[in-house]
Short mmCIF file of C-alpha atoms and ligand atoms in Angstrom, two decimals:
data_model
loop_
_atom_site.label_atom_id
_atom_site.label_comp_id
_atom_site.label_asym_id
_atom_site.label_seq_id
_atom_site.Cartn_x
_atom_site.Cartn_y
_atom_site.Cartn_z
CA UNK A 21 44.12 90.21 -22.09
CA UNK A 22 46.65 89.30 -19.40
CA UNK A 23 46.85 85.74 -18.07
CA UNK A 24 45.53 85.98 -14.53
CA UNK A 25 46.17 83.66 -11.60
CA UNK A 26 44.29 84.16 -8.34
CA UNK A 27 44.94 82.16 -5.19
CA UNK A 28 42.98 82.62 -1.98
CA UNK A 29 43.59 81.26 1.52
CA UNK A 30 47.36 80.96 1.18
CA UNK A 31 49.50 80.85 4.33
CA UNK A 32 52.65 82.98 4.02
CA UNK A 33 54.80 82.05 7.03
CA UNK A 34 57.60 84.39 5.98
CA UNK A 35 55.16 87.29 6.18
CA UNK A 36 52.39 87.20 8.77
CA UNK A 37 51.07 83.96 10.16
CA UNK A 38 48.01 85.45 11.83
CA UNK A 39 46.32 85.89 8.44
CA UNK A 40 45.67 84.06 5.22
CA UNK A 41 46.39 85.84 1.96
CA UNK A 42 44.85 86.43 -1.45
CA UNK A 43 47.42 86.49 -4.21
CA UNK A 44 47.03 87.72 -7.76
CA UNK A 45 49.51 87.44 -10.60
CA UNK A 46 49.14 88.85 -14.08
CA UNK A 47 51.33 87.56 -16.89
CA UNK A 48 53.55 85.83 -14.35
CA UNK A 49 54.12 88.81 -12.05
CA UNK A 50 52.50 89.35 -8.65
CA UNK A 51 50.14 92.30 -8.80
CA UNK A 52 48.59 91.98 -5.37
CA UNK A 53 49.34 90.18 -2.12
CA UNK A 54 46.58 91.04 0.33
CA UNK A 55 45.85 89.78 3.85
CA UNK A 56 42.31 88.47 4.25
CA UNK A 57 39.99 89.44 7.08
CA UNK A 58 38.45 85.98 7.11
CA UNK A 59 38.96 82.68 5.34
CA UNK A 60 37.54 82.99 1.83
CA UNK A 61 34.50 80.73 1.35
CA UNK A 62 34.27 78.13 -1.37
CA UNK A 63 32.60 79.53 -4.46
CA UNK A 64 31.86 77.98 -7.86
CA UNK A 65 34.70 78.45 -10.31
CA UNK A 66 37.36 78.51 -7.61
CA UNK A 67 39.11 75.14 -7.51
CA UNK A 68 40.48 73.70 -4.27
CA UNK A 69 44.17 73.17 -4.93
CA UNK A 70 44.12 69.51 -3.93
CA UNK A 71 41.41 68.85 -6.51
CA UNK A 72 42.96 70.89 -9.28
CA UNK A 73 44.16 68.71 -12.14
CA UNK A 74 46.63 71.28 -13.44
CA UNK A 75 44.45 72.55 -16.23
CA UNK A 76 44.97 76.17 -17.21
CA UNK A 77 41.99 78.51 -17.36
CA UNK A 78 40.23 79.12 -20.65
CA UNK A 79 41.67 82.02 -22.66
CA UNK A 80 40.52 85.34 -21.25
CA UNK A 81 39.52 83.85 -17.89
CA UNK A 82 41.42 83.90 -14.64
CA UNK A 83 42.58 80.67 -13.02
CA UNK A 84 41.20 80.79 -9.47
CA UNK A 85 42.52 78.38 -6.86
CA UNK A 86 41.84 77.90 -3.17
CA UNK A 87 45.06 77.07 -1.30
CA UNK A 88 42.97 75.92 1.69
CA UNK A 89 45.41 77.35 4.21
CA UNK A 90 48.45 75.66 2.77
CA UNK A 91 51.89 77.19 2.99
CA UNK A 92 53.29 79.12 0.04
CA UNK A 93 57.00 79.92 -0.03
CA UNK A 94 58.93 81.85 -2.65
CA UNK A 95 60.61 79.53 -5.16
CA UNK A 96 63.39 77.79 -3.24
CA UNK A 97 66.96 78.80 -4.09
CA UNK A 98 69.74 76.22 -3.86
CA UNK A 99 72.99 78.17 -3.56
CA UNK A 100 75.41 75.27 -3.77
CA UNK A 101 74.94 72.16 -5.88
CA UNK A 102 77.20 69.99 -8.04
CA UNK A 103 74.84 69.15 -10.88
CA UNK A 104 77.62 67.75 -13.09
CA UNK A 105 78.62 65.12 -10.56
CA UNK A 106 75.15 64.14 -9.39
CA UNK A 107 74.21 60.47 -9.86
CA UNK A 108 77.81 59.50 -10.72
CA UNK A 109 78.14 57.12 -7.77
CA UNK A 110 77.51 53.99 -9.88
CA UNK A 111 80.56 55.01 -11.94
CA UNK A 112 82.76 56.51 -9.22
CA UNK A 113 82.85 54.92 -5.78
CA UNK A 114 84.33 56.00 -2.46
CA UNK A 115 85.33 53.16 -0.13
CA UNK A 116 86.71 55.22 2.76
CA UNK A 117 83.91 57.81 2.64
CA UNK A 118 86.43 60.63 2.99
CA UNK A 119 86.51 63.90 1.09
CA UNK A 120 90.05 63.13 -0.09
CA UNK A 121 89.08 59.84 -1.70
CA UNK A 122 86.05 61.45 -3.32
CA UNK A 123 88.18 64.25 -4.80
CA UNK A 124 90.82 61.83 -6.09
CA UNK A 125 88.43 59.22 -7.50
CA UNK A 126 86.31 61.78 -9.27
CA UNK A 127 89.33 63.60 -10.72
CA UNK A 128 90.68 60.35 -12.18
CA UNK A 129 87.34 59.41 -13.66
CA UNK A 130 86.56 62.84 -15.11
CA UNK A 131 88.30 62.51 -18.52
CA UNK A 132 86.10 59.52 -19.41
CA UNK A 133 82.79 61.35 -18.99
CA UNK A 134 81.32 62.41 -22.31
CA UNK A 135 79.57 65.71 -22.73
CA UNK A 136 76.32 63.80 -23.29
CA UNK A 137 76.61 62.00 -19.97
CA UNK A 138 77.44 65.23 -18.14
CA UNK A 139 74.52 66.94 -19.82
CA UNK A 140 72.12 64.19 -18.80
CA UNK A 141 73.31 64.33 -15.19
CA UNK A 142 72.97 68.10 -15.06
CA UNK A 143 69.51 67.88 -16.64
CA UNK A 144 68.31 65.18 -14.29
CA UNK A 145 69.60 66.80 -11.11
CA UNK A 146 68.36 70.26 -12.07
CA UNK A 147 64.88 68.92 -12.86
CA UNK A 148 64.97 66.87 -9.68
CA UNK A 149 65.50 70.13 -7.75
CA UNK A 150 62.77 71.91 -9.73
CA UNK A 151 60.35 69.09 -8.96
CA UNK A 152 60.96 69.75 -5.24
CA UNK A 153 60.31 73.49 -5.55
CA UNK A 154 63.67 75.02 -6.46
CA UNK A 155 63.62 77.70 -9.17
CA UNK A 156 67.14 79.11 -8.74
CA UNK A 157 70.34 77.05 -8.59
CA UNK A 158 74.00 77.90 -8.24
CA UNK A 159 76.09 74.93 -9.31
CA UNK A 160 79.81 74.47 -8.98
CA UNK A 161 81.40 72.64 -11.89
CA UNK A 162 84.44 70.42 -11.88
CA UNK A 163 87.10 71.95 -14.07
CA UNK A 164 89.90 69.47 -14.69
CA UNK A 165 92.32 71.53 -16.72
CA UNK A 166 95.02 69.06 -15.69
CA UNK A 167 93.45 66.63 -18.15
CA UNK A 168 93.42 69.28 -20.85
CA UNK A 169 91.40 72.24 -21.93
CA UNK A 170 88.80 70.13 -23.71
CA UNK A 171 87.99 68.07 -20.61
CA UNK A 172 87.55 71.21 -18.51
CA UNK A 173 85.40 73.04 -21.03
CA UNK A 174 83.22 70.05 -21.89
CA UNK A 175 81.53 70.28 -18.48
CA UNK A 176 80.99 74.01 -18.93
CA UNK A 177 79.50 73.48 -22.39
CA UNK A 178 77.15 70.78 -21.11
CA UNK A 179 76.05 73.02 -18.25
CA UNK A 180 75.52 76.02 -20.52
CA UNK A 181 73.30 73.95 -22.80
CA UNK A 182 71.10 72.81 -19.92
CA UNK A 183 71.04 76.31 -18.43
CA UNK A 184 69.71 77.68 -21.68
CA UNK A 185 67.20 74.88 -22.26
CA UNK A 186 65.80 75.22 -18.76
CA UNK A 187 65.93 79.03 -18.62
CA UNK A 188 62.11 79.39 -18.71
CA UNK A 189 61.84 77.11 -15.67
CA UNK A 190 64.86 77.63 -13.43
CA UNK A 191 67.73 80.16 -13.18
CA UNK A 192 71.09 78.40 -13.13
CA UNK A 193 74.41 80.00 -12.18
CA UNK A 194 77.66 78.25 -13.09
CA UNK A 195 80.89 78.44 -11.08
CA UNK A 196 83.79 76.43 -12.54
CA UNK A 197 86.07 75.28 -9.71
CA UNK A 198 89.62 76.24 -10.56
CA UNK A 199 92.20 73.66 -9.51
CA UNK A 200 93.98 74.87 -6.41
CA UNK A 201 97.02 72.61 -6.26
CA UNK A 202 98.53 73.57 -9.61
CA UNK A 203 96.85 76.73 -10.72
CA UNK A 204 98.80 77.25 -13.92
CA UNK A 205 98.56 80.19 -16.27
CA UNK A 206 96.81 77.87 -18.71
CA UNK A 207 94.21 76.98 -16.07
CA UNK A 208 93.51 80.64 -15.40
CA UNK A 209 93.17 81.41 -19.10
CA UNK A 210 90.88 78.43 -19.67
CA UNK A 211 88.71 79.68 -16.80
CA UNK A 212 88.64 83.13 -18.41
CA UNK A 213 87.41 81.43 -21.56
CA UNK A 214 84.70 79.60 -19.60
CA UNK A 215 83.58 82.94 -18.19
CA UNK A 216 83.47 84.47 -21.66
CA UNK A 217 81.37 81.47 -22.79
CA UNK A 218 78.81 82.32 -20.12
CA UNK A 219 79.92 80.89 -16.78
CA UNK A 220 78.79 83.09 -13.91
CA UNK A 221 81.78 83.39 -11.62
CA UNK A 222 85.00 82.00 -10.21
CA UNK A 223 84.95 78.92 -7.98
CA UNK A 224 87.59 76.79 -6.30
CA UNK A 225 88.61 75.05 -3.10
CA UNK A 226 91.80 76.80 -2.01
CA UNK A 227 92.01 75.05 1.38
CA UNK A 228 93.16 71.95 -0.55
CA UNK A 229 96.28 73.79 -1.70
CA UNK A 230 99.49 73.67 0.35
CA UNK A 231 99.85 77.43 -0.26
CA UNK A 232 96.29 78.74 -0.42
CA UNK A 233 96.87 82.47 0.03
CA UNK A 234 98.63 83.25 -3.27
CA UNK A 235 96.06 81.07 -5.05
CA UNK A 236 93.18 82.98 -3.48
CA UNK A 237 94.86 86.17 -4.68
CA UNK A 238 94.99 84.82 -8.22
CA UNK A 239 91.32 83.82 -8.12
CA UNK A 240 90.42 87.31 -6.97
CA UNK A 241 92.58 88.83 -9.70
CA UNK A 242 90.74 86.72 -12.30
CA UNK A 243 87.36 87.76 -10.88
CA UNK A 244 88.41 91.40 -11.01
CA UNK A 245 89.58 91.09 -14.60
CA UNK A 246 86.38 89.32 -15.67
CA UNK A 247 84.12 91.46 -13.43
CA UNK A 248 82.39 88.44 -11.92
CA UNK A 249 81.53 87.09 -8.46
CA UNK A 250 83.56 84.58 -6.45
CA UNK A 251 82.23 81.48 -4.67
CA UNK A 252 84.81 79.34 -2.93
CA UNK A 253 84.67 76.08 -1.01
CA UNK A 254 86.32 77.19 2.23
CA UNK A 255 87.85 75.13 4.99
CA UNK A 256 85.96 71.89 4.43
CA UNK A 257 88.22 70.31 7.01
CA UNK A 258 88.21 69.04 10.59
CA UNK A 259 91.57 70.72 11.17
CA UNK A 260 91.02 73.84 13.31
CA UNK A 261 94.10 75.47 11.79
CA UNK A 262 92.68 75.47 8.27
CA UNK A 263 91.45 79.07 8.01
CA UNK A 264 91.54 80.21 4.41
CA UNK A 265 88.33 82.14 5.08
CA UNK A 266 90.39 84.74 6.97
CA UNK A 267 92.39 85.54 3.84
CA UNK A 268 89.25 85.48 1.67
CA UNK A 269 87.60 87.94 4.07
CA UNK A 270 90.62 90.27 4.13
CA UNK A 271 90.79 90.35 0.33
CA UNK A 272 87.04 90.94 0.12
CA UNK A 273 87.42 93.95 2.41
CA UNK A 274 90.38 95.27 0.39
CA UNK A 275 88.54 94.93 -2.90
CA UNK A 276 85.35 96.35 -1.40
CA UNK A 277 83.51 93.27 -2.66
CA UNK A 278 80.83 92.90 0.00
CA UNK A 279 77.96 90.96 -1.55
CA UNK A 280 80.17 89.57 -4.30
CA UNK A 281 82.01 86.80 -2.45
CA UNK A 282 80.54 83.59 -1.05
CA UNK A 283 82.13 80.90 1.08
CA UNK A 284 80.77 77.38 1.47
CA UNK A 285 81.24 74.70 4.15
CA UNK A 286 83.37 76.46 6.86
CA UNK A 287 83.71 73.14 8.70
CA UNK A 288 86.92 73.96 10.54
CA UNK A 289 84.97 76.61 12.45
CA UNK A 290 83.24 73.69 14.15
CA UNK A 291 86.59 72.20 15.17
CA UNK A 292 88.20 75.26 16.74
CA UNK A 293 87.75 76.94 20.12
CA UNK A 294 84.86 79.31 20.71
CA UNK A 295 87.31 82.19 20.99
CA UNK A 296 89.04 81.50 17.67
CA UNK A 297 85.75 80.82 15.93
CA UNK A 298 84.26 84.02 17.34
CA UNK A 299 87.09 86.10 15.90
CA UNK A 300 86.82 84.46 12.51
CA UNK A 301 83.03 84.84 12.41
CA UNK A 302 83.48 88.52 13.27
CA UNK A 303 85.78 88.87 10.28
CA UNK A 304 83.32 87.02 8.00
CA UNK A 305 80.55 89.39 9.12
CA UNK A 306 82.76 92.47 8.71
CA UNK A 307 83.67 91.43 5.15
CA UNK A 308 80.02 90.81 4.33
CA UNK A 309 80.75 87.36 2.93
CA UNK A 310 77.75 85.30 1.90
CA UNK A 311 77.97 81.88 3.54
CA UNK A 312 76.50 78.46 2.77
CA UNK A 313 76.25 75.46 5.04
CA UNK A 314 76.06 72.01 3.44
CA UNK A 315 74.94 69.87 6.35
CA UNK A 316 74.04 66.69 4.46
CA UNK A 317 77.42 66.25 2.82
CA UNK A 318 79.39 67.46 5.82
CA UNK A 319 77.65 65.21 8.34
CA UNK A 320 78.57 62.41 5.97
CA UNK A 321 82.17 63.42 5.12
CA UNK A 322 83.57 65.10 8.22
CA UNK A 323 84.84 63.50 11.40
CA UNK A 324 85.96 60.43 9.48
CA UNK A 325 89.24 60.17 11.39
CA UNK A 326 87.74 60.78 14.83
CA UNK A 327 87.29 58.05 17.40
CA UNK A 328 84.30 58.62 19.67
CA UNK A 329 83.24 61.28 20.39
CA UNK A 330 83.01 61.92 16.64
CA UNK A 331 82.62 65.55 15.56
CA UNK A 332 79.78 66.34 13.23
CA UNK A 333 81.64 68.79 11.03
CA UNK A 334 78.75 71.10 10.19
CA UNK A 335 79.70 74.77 10.57
CA UNK A 336 78.54 76.97 13.44
CA UNK A 337 75.14 77.77 11.99
CA UNK A 338 73.65 79.65 14.92
CA UNK A 339 76.77 81.70 15.66
CA UNK A 340 77.05 82.78 12.03
CA UNK A 341 73.40 83.80 11.96
CA UNK A 342 73.70 85.62 15.29
CA UNK A 343 76.66 87.58 13.92
CA UNK A 344 74.46 88.78 11.06
CA UNK A 345 76.07 86.66 8.34
CA UNK A 346 73.73 85.83 5.45
CA UNK A 347 73.82 82.05 5.72
CA UNK A 348 72.06 79.78 3.26
CA UNK A 349 71.64 76.05 3.50
CA UNK A 350 72.13 74.03 0.34
CA UNK A 351 72.21 70.55 -1.18
CA UNK A 352 75.83 70.09 -2.25
CA UNK A 353 76.28 66.64 -3.78
CA UNK A 354 73.64 64.12 -4.79
CA UNK A 355 74.38 60.41 -5.08
CA UNK A 356 78.03 60.80 -6.01
CA UNK A 357 81.33 59.82 -4.31
CA UNK A 358 81.07 62.85 -2.03
CA UNK A 359 77.58 62.11 -0.75
CA UNK A 360 75.52 59.04 -1.63
CA UNK A 361 72.17 60.51 -0.57
CA UNK A 362 69.96 63.51 -1.31
CA UNK A 363 67.48 64.39 -4.02
CA UNK A 364 67.86 68.11 -4.46
CA UNK A 365 65.05 68.77 -1.99
CA UNK A 366 65.81 71.88 0.04
CA UNK A 367 63.08 71.02 2.52
CA UNK A 368 64.90 67.78 3.31
CA UNK A 369 68.15 69.79 3.59
CA UNK A 370 66.35 72.29 5.82
CA UNK A 371 65.32 69.45 8.11
CA UNK A 372 68.92 68.14 8.22
CA UNK A 373 70.05 71.71 9.02
CA UNK A 374 67.57 71.88 11.86
CA UNK A 375 68.87 68.59 13.27
CA UNK A 376 72.54 69.42 12.83
CA UNK A 377 72.30 72.94 14.24
CA UNK A 378 69.78 72.11 16.99
CA UNK A 379 67.23 74.47 15.47
CA UNK A 380 63.78 73.22 16.38
CA UNK A 381 62.08 76.11 18.16
CA UNK A 382 59.27 77.89 16.31
CA UNK A 383 61.58 80.85 15.62
CA UNK A 384 64.37 78.53 14.47
CA UNK A 385 62.13 76.72 11.99
CA UNK A 386 61.20 80.02 10.38
CA UNK A 387 64.88 80.95 10.23
CA UNK A 388 65.62 77.68 8.46
CA UNK A 389 62.89 78.50 5.91
CA UNK A 390 64.68 81.80 5.26
CA UNK A 391 67.93 79.85 4.80
CA UNK A 392 66.21 78.02 1.91
CA UNK A 393 64.68 81.11 0.31
CA UNK A 394 65.71 84.68 1.19
CA UNK A 395 69.27 84.00 2.32
CA UNK A 396 70.34 81.99 -0.73
CA UNK A 397 68.67 84.54 -3.00
CA UNK A 398 70.79 87.25 -1.36
CA UNK A 399 73.93 85.10 -1.61
CA UNK A 400 73.21 84.50 -5.30
CA UNK A 401 72.58 88.18 -5.97
CA UNK A 402 68.95 87.52 -6.95
CA UNK A 403 66.79 90.22 -5.39
CA UNK A 404 63.03 90.39 -5.61
CA UNK A 405 62.19 86.72 -5.22
CA UNK A 406 59.71 87.16 -2.40
CA UNK A 407 55.93 86.86 -2.74
CA UNK A 408 55.50 90.61 -3.22
CA UNK A 409 53.81 92.77 -5.86
CA UNK A 410 56.16 93.43 -8.76
CA UNK A 411 58.14 90.19 -8.33
CA UNK A 412 57.86 87.14 -10.56
CA UNK A 413 55.23 84.69 -9.35
CA UNK A 414 57.79 81.96 -8.54
CA UNK A 415 56.50 79.97 -5.61
CA UNK A 416 55.81 76.57 -4.12
CA UNK A 417 52.63 75.49 -2.43
CA UNK A 418 53.13 72.68 0.06
CA UNK A 419 50.62 70.23 1.45
CA UNK A 420 51.20 71.62 4.95
CA UNK A 421 49.57 74.38 6.95
CA UNK A 422 52.55 75.66 8.96
CA UNK A 423 56.35 75.49 9.21
CA UNK A 424 55.90 72.92 11.99
CA UNK A 425 53.94 70.65 9.66
CA UNK A 426 56.44 71.24 6.86
CA UNK A 427 59.39 70.04 8.91
CA UNK A 428 57.49 67.22 10.60
CA UNK A 429 55.94 65.78 7.46
CA UNK A 430 58.34 66.93 4.69
CA UNK A 431 55.35 66.63 2.36
CA UNK A 432 55.90 65.08 -1.02
CA UNK A 433 52.82 66.87 -2.37
CA UNK A 434 53.84 70.25 -3.77
CA UNK A 435 52.82 72.58 -6.56
CA UNK A 436 55.76 74.35 -8.17
CA UNK A 437 55.21 77.59 -10.09
CA UNK A 438 57.49 79.73 -12.16
CA UNK A 439 56.35 83.09 -13.48
CA UNK A 440 52.73 82.23 -12.83
CA UNK A 441 52.87 78.90 -14.62
CA UNK A 442 52.51 75.59 -12.80
CA UNK A 443 55.52 73.43 -13.64
CA UNK A 444 54.68 70.51 -11.43
CA UNK A 445 51.55 69.62 -9.51
CA UNK A 446 51.35 67.39 -6.48
CA UNK A 447 52.05 63.73 -6.90
CA UNK A 448 54.73 61.49 -8.23
CA UNK A 449 57.18 61.83 -11.05
CA UNK A 450 54.62 61.65 -13.84
CA UNK A 451 52.99 64.89 -12.76
CA UNK A 452 54.93 67.35 -14.88
CA UNK A 453 52.54 69.94 -16.27
CA UNK A 454 54.85 71.11 -19.03
CA UNK A 455 55.15 68.43 -21.73
CA UNK A 456 58.65 69.60 -22.67
CA UNK A 457 59.79 68.99 -19.08
CA UNK A 458 58.04 65.66 -18.86
CA UNK A 459 59.88 64.45 -21.96
CA UNK A 460 63.25 65.78 -20.79
CA UNK A 461 62.73 64.18 -17.40
CA UNK A 462 61.97 60.79 -18.92
CA UNK A 463 64.95 60.99 -21.26
CA UNK A 464 67.31 61.99 -18.44
CA UNK A 465 66.03 59.23 -16.15
CA UNK A 466 66.47 56.74 -18.95
CA UNK A 467 70.07 57.86 -19.34
CA UNK A 468 70.95 58.37 -15.67
CA UNK A 469 69.65 55.78 -13.26
CA UNK A 470 70.56 54.14 -9.99
CA UNK A 471 71.19 50.87 -11.78
CA UNK A 472 74.83 50.05 -11.98
CA UNK A 473 75.97 50.00 -15.57
CA UNK A 474 78.82 48.04 -17.02
ZN1 ZN B 110 80.52 71.71 -2.90
#
């Protein structure tokens, strides 16, 4: 007997908003997604979602829920996080609030972090994201080969352990960030080892290097050798002349790697003239680069040396979208020297995106929802995440009836599902429905807290 989940009266704003839908999943896979002629009436045995206590159906019986017109989105996908650094702010400060100080302070502190501490941070931040509705994460990982092979690989090991432990609940991709100021042979070989251990692809921030182009070439060579994707921090700078993305795009075209290369940040696009930016965006589109905007961190970090008017630093969201670039929005850092705020909630990040990019029209709000779901899934190479027959039943139900209500209210009440199983029901932090997650969450919060430790 398959395990059956039926949900009626679900709003699917990424599909057709004139109807409500009936959804059925068997053994964690959608088997039918049907528009309803009328709102389904209440019947005995069908539990209104806001009164459902999270109990599974009895064996052999379907679990039937009434979404009462609430919005269901595919499981959110966060294409750019730094799980290993999250919640490190009590240990690593940043007085100036600049990117440079954050990079330097974190790099000096890195050797002192034990694998256990890194593991707890990765666990807490990943679960934090899951609790908000995210079921796919791409995280960059600091990779301080300068401090020795062991320091670099300890972060990768910690991340691999969490990735495996959480595999039933969230897909995690790992991109070690190769150092771009002294990319030694040893660093490249250590990264190759990390990839053999199970890391997903090659990361880095070549715009930090004084000679970025040869370093980008070496990162591409490593990715070719290891047959893996590339995801680079690109041009996180207010300097309009910082344009490493041009070289990344040219190499992507040469290698024929459309769909395999992602660039994050692209802040200098916001600092240059419309003409220069237009040309560069054309090249990004031609190369088929996936792109990620990180508006929370960039609003915080960029423009630090400006006197008024102060630039906002967030990339040209609308122009990139208009050019046909697959642009995701993502969390970046959480409560660390790069960004003191955030909680891994892509809806919050979507709202910040809407503010930063002036995207508040009805059409814009729906585009922002795609930047939290379909676009990052494409960037991450994860097809088939939509609420469609044949796909895994990964989805989030929100206590909101429309995209307008979602962005206005940013509802805390959500029901998060992975493969047809409810991971977290509405309510506060004690509402985990999977005991194993509840225990891990409590342990991680015990270990990693906002309290400053000695
Ligand atoms: Zn980043």
